[in-house]
PDB file of C-alpha atoms in Angstrom:
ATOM      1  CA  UNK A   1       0.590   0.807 -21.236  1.00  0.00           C
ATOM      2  CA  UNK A   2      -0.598   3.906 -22.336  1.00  0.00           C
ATOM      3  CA  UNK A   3      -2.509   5.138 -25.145  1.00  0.00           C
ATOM      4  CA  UNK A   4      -1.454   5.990 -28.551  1.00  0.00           C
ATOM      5  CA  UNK A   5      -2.348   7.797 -31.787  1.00  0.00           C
ATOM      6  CA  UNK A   6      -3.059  11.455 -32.683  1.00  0.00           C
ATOM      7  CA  UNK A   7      -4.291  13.366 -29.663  1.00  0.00           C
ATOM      8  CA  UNK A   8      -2.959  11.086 -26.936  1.00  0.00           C
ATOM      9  CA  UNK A   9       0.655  11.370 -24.948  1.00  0.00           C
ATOM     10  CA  UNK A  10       2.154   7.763 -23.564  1.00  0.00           C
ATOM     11  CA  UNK A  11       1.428   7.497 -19.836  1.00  0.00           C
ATOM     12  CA  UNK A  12       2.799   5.531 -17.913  1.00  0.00           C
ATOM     13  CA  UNK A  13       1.373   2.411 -16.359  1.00  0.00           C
ATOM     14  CA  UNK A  14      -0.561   2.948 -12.795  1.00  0.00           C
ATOM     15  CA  UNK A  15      -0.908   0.681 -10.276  1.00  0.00           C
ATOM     16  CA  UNK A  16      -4.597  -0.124  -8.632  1.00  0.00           C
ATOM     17  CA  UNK A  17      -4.354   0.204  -5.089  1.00  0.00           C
ATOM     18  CA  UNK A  18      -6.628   0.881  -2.347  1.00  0.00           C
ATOM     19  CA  UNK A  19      -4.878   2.930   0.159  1.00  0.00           C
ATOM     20  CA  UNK A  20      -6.068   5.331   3.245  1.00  0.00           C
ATOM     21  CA  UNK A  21      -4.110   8.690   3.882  1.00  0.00           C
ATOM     22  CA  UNK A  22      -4.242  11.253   5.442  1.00  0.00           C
ATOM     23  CA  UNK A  23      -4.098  14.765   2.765  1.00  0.00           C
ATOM     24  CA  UNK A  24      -3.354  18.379   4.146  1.00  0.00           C
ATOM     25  CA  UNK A  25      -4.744  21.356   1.628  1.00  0.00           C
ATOM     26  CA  UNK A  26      -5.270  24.989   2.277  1.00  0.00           C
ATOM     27  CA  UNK A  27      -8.513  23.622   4.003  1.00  0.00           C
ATOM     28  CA  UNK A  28      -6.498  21.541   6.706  1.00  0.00           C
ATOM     29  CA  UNK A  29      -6.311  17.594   7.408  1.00  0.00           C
ATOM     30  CA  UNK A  30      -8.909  15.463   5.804  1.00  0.00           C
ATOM     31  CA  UNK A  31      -8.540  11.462   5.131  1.00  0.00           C
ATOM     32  CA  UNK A  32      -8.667  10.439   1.624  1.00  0.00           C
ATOM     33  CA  UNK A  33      -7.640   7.412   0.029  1.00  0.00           C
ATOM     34  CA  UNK A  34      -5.486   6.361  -2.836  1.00  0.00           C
ATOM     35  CA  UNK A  35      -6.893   4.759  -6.105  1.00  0.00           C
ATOM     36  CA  UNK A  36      -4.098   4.410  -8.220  1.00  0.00           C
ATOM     37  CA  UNK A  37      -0.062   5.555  -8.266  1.00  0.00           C
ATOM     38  CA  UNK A  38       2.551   6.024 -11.188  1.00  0.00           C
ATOM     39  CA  UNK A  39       6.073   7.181 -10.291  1.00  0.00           C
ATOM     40  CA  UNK A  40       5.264  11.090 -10.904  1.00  0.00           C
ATOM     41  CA  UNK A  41       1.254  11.008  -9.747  1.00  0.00           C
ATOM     42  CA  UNK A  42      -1.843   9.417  -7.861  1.00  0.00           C
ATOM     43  CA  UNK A  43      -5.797   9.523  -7.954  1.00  0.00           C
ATOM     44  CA  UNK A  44      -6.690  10.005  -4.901  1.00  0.00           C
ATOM     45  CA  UNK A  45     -10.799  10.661  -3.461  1.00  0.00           C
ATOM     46  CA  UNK A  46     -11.591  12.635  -0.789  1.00  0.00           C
ATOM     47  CA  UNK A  47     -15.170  14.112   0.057  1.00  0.00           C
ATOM     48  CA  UNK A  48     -13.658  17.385   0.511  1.00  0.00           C
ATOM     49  CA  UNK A  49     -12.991  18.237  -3.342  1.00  0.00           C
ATOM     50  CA  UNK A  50      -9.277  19.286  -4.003  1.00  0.00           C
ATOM     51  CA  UNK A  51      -9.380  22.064  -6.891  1.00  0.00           C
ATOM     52  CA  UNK A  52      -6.813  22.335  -9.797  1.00  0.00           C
ATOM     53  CA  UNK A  53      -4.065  23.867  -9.365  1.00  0.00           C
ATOM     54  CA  UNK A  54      -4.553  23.108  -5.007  1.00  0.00           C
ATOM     55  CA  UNK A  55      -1.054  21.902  -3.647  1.00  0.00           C
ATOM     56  CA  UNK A  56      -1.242  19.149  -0.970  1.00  0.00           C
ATOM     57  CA  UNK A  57       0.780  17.167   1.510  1.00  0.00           C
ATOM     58  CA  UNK A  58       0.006  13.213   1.252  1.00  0.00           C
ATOM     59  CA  UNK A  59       0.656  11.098   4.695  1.00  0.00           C
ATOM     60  CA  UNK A  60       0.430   7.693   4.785  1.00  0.00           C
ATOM     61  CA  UNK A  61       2.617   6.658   7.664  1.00  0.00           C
ATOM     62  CA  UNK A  62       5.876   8.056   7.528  1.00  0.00           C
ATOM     63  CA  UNK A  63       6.167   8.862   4.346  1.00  0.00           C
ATOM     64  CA  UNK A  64       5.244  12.464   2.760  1.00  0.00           C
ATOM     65  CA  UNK A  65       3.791  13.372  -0.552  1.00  0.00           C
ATOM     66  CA  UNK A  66       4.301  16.682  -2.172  1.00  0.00           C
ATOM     67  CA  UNK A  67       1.946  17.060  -4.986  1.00  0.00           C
ATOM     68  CA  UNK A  68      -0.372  19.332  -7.177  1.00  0.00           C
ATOM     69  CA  UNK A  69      -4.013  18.917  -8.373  1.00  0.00           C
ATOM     70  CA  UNK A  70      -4.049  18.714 -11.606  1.00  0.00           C
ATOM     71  CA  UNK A  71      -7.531  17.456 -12.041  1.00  0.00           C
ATOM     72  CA  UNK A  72     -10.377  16.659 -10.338  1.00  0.00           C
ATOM     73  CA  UNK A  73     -14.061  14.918 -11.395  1.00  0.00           C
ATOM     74  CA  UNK A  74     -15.941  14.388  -8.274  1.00  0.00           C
ATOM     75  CA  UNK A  75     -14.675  13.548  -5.511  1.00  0.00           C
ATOM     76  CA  UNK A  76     -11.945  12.138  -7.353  1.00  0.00           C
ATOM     77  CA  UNK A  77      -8.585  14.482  -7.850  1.00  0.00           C
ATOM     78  CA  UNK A  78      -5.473  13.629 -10.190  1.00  0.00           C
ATOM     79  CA  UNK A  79      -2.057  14.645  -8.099  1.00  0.00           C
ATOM     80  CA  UNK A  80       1.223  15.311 -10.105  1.00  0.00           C
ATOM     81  CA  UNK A  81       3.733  14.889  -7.366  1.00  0.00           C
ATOM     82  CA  UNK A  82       7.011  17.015  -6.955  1.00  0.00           C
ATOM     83  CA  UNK A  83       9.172  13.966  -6.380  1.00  0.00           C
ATOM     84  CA  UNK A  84       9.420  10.556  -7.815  1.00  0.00           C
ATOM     85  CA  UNK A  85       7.544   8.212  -5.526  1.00  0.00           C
ATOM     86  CA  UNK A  86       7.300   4.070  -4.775  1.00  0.00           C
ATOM     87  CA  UNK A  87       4.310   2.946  -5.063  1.00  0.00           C
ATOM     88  CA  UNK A  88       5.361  -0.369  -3.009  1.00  0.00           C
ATOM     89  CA  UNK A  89       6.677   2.084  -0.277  1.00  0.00           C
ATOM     90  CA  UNK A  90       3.250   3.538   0.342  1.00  0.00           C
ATOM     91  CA  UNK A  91       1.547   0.071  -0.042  1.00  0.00           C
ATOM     92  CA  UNK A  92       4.285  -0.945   2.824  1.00  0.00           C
ATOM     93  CA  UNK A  93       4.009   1.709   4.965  1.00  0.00           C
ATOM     94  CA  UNK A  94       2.244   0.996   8.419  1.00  0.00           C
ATOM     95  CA  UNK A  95      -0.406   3.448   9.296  1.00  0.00           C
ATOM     96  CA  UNK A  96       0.561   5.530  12.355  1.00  0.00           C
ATOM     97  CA  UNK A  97      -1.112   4.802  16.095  1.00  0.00           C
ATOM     98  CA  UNK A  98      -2.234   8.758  16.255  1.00  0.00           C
ATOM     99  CA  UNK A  99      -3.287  10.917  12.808  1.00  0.00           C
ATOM    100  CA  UNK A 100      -1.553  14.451  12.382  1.00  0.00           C
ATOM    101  CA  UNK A 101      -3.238  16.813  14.403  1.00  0.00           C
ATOM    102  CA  UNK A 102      -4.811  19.551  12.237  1.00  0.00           C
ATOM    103  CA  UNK A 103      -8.021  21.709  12.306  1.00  0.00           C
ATOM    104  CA  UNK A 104     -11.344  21.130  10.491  1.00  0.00           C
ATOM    105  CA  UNK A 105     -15.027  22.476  11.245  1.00  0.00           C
ATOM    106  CA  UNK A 106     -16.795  19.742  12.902  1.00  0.00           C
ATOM    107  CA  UNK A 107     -19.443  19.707  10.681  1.00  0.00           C
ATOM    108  CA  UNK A 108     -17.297  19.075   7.817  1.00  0.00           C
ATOM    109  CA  UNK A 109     -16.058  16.294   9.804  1.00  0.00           C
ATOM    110  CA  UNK A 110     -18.791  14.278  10.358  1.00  0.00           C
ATOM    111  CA  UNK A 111     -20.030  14.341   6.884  1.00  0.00           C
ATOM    112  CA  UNK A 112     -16.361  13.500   5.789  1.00  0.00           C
ATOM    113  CA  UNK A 113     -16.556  10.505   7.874  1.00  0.00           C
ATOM    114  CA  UNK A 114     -20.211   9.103   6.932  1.00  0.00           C
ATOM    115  CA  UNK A 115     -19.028   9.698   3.248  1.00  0.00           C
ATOM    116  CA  UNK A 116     -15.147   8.142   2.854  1.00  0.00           C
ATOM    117  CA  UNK A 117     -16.123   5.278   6.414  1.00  0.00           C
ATOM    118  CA  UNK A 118     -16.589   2.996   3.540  1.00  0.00           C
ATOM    119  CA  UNK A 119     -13.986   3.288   1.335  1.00  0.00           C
ATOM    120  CA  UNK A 120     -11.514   3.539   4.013  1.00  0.00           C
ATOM    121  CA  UNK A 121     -12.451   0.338   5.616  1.00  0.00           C
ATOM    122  CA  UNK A 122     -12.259  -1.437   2.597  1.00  0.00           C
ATOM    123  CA  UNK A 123      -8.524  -0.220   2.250  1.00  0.00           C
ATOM    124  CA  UNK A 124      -8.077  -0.740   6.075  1.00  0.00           C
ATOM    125  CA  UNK A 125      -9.716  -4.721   5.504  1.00  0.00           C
ATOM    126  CA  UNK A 126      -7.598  -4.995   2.439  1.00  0.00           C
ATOM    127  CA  UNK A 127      -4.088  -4.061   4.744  1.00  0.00           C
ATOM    128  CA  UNK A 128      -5.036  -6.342   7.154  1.00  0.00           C
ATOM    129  CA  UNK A 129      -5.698  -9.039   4.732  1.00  0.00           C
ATOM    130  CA  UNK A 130      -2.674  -8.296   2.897  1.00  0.00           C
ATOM    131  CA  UNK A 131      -0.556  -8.785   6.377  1.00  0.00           C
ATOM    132  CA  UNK A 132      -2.412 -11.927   7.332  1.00  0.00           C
ATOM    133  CA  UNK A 133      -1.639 -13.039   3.859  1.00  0.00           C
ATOM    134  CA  UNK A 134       2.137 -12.223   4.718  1.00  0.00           C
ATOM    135  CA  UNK A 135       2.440 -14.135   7.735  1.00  0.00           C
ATOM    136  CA  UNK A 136       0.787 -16.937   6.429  1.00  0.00           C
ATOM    137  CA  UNK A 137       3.502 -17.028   3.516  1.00  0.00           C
ATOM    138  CA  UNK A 138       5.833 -16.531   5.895  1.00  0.00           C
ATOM    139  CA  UNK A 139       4.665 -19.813   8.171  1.00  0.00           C
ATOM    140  CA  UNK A 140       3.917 -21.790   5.239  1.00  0.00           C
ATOM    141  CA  UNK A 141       7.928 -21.214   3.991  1.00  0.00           C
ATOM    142  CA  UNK A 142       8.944 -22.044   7.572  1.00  0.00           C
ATOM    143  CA  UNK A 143       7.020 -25.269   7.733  1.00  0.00           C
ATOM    144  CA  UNK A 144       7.953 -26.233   4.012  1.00  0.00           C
ATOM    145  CA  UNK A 145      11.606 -25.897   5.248  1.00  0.00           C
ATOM    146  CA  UNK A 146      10.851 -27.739   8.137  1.00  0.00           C
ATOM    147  CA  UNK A 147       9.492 -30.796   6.523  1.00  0.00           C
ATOM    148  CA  UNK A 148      12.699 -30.145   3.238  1.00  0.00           C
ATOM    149  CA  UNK A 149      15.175 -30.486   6.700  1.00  0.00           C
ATOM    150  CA  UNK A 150      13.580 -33.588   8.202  1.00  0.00           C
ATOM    151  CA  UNK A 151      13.007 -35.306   4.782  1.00  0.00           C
ATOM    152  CA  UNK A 152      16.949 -34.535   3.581  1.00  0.00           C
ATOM    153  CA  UNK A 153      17.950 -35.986   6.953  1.00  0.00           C
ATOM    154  CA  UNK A 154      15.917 -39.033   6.971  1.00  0.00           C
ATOM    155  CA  UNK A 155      17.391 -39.627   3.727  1.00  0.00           C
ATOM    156  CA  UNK A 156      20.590 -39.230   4.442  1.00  0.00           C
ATOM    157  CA  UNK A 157      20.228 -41.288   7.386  1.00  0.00           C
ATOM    158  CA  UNK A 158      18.935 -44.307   5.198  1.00  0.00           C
ATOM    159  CA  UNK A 159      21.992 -43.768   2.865  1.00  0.00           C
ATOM    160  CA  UNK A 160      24.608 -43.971   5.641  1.00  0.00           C
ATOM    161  CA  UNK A 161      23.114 -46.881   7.111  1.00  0.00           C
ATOM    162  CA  UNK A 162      24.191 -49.284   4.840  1.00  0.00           C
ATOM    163  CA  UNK A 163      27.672 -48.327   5.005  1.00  0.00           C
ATOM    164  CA  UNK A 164      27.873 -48.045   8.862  1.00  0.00           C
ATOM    165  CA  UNK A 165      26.801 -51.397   9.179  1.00  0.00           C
ATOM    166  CA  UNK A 166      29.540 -52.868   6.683  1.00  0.00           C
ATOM    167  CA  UNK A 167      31.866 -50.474   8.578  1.00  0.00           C
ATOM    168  CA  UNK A 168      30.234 -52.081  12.051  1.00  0.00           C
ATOM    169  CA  UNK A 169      30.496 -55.454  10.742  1.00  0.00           C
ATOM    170  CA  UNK A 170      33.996 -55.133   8.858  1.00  0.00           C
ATOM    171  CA  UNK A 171      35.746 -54.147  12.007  1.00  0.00           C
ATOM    172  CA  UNK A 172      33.753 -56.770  15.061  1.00  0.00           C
ATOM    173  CA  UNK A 173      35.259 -59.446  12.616  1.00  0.00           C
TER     174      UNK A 173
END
């Protein structure tokens, strides 16, 4: 929900996620990481500060994020998107085997690294929990159904073994 009274415009709900990316700005490819998404924005952090007004191209998988800096405290940047975006389809997206190839000072690198390694393995622990967590639902369904299956046929056994054995009995006679 968003805020209300004199001084304050409605905004829309955002969803708390923890999500690594990979961000192109005039400065080239950097990794950054998602905080939180509405349909029309994102605040993303980066150790490369974005500045206001910046336009950048978000890539988390296959999916591509058109968006504008509209503020930034930090190393944390508010992005107004050009499109409408799903939140669940970035949470969904698999991360790509290779990044996007892309040109940076080494020096910036490093530091980038040592600064976001944190943050990004948390999201990176988080998406493997999250698919663990997945197949586990998925195995603990199976194995419900299983045992639902083998209890409804057991049952159904004991019912029509009552009448199969008048049936058995009614016709030896």
């Amino acid at each position: 929900m968003g805020r209300s009274g004199p001084g304050y415009k409605n905004r829309e709900a955002r969803r708390q996620v923890l999500i690594p990316c990979r961000i192109k700005s005039v400065r080239g490819w950097g990794d950054a990481c998602i905080h939180n998404i509405s349909s029309r924005g994102m605040m993303i952090a980066c150790d490369d500060p974005l500045a206001p007004g910046e336009y950048l191209d978000l890539r988390r998988g296959r999916q591509v994020v058109i968006g504008r800096v509209v503020w930034r405290r930090d190393r944390f940047s508010g992005v107004r998107t050009q499109d409408v975006i799903s939140a669940d389809a970035l949470v969904n997206e698999p991360r790509l085997e290779a990044r996007p190839t892309g040109t940076r000072r080494s020096e910036d690198r490093s530091t980038l690294r040592h600064t976001m390694a944190g943050e990004i393995d948390a999201a990176r622990r988080m998406e493997r929990s999250r698919s663990l967590s997945q197949a586990m639902q998925f195995g603990a369904l199976g194995l419900f159904g299983l045992v639902a299956a083998a209890t409804i046929a057991i049952q159904v056994g004991h019912m029509l073994a009552a009448p199969a054995a008048q049936i058995t009995q009614a016709l030896s006679r």
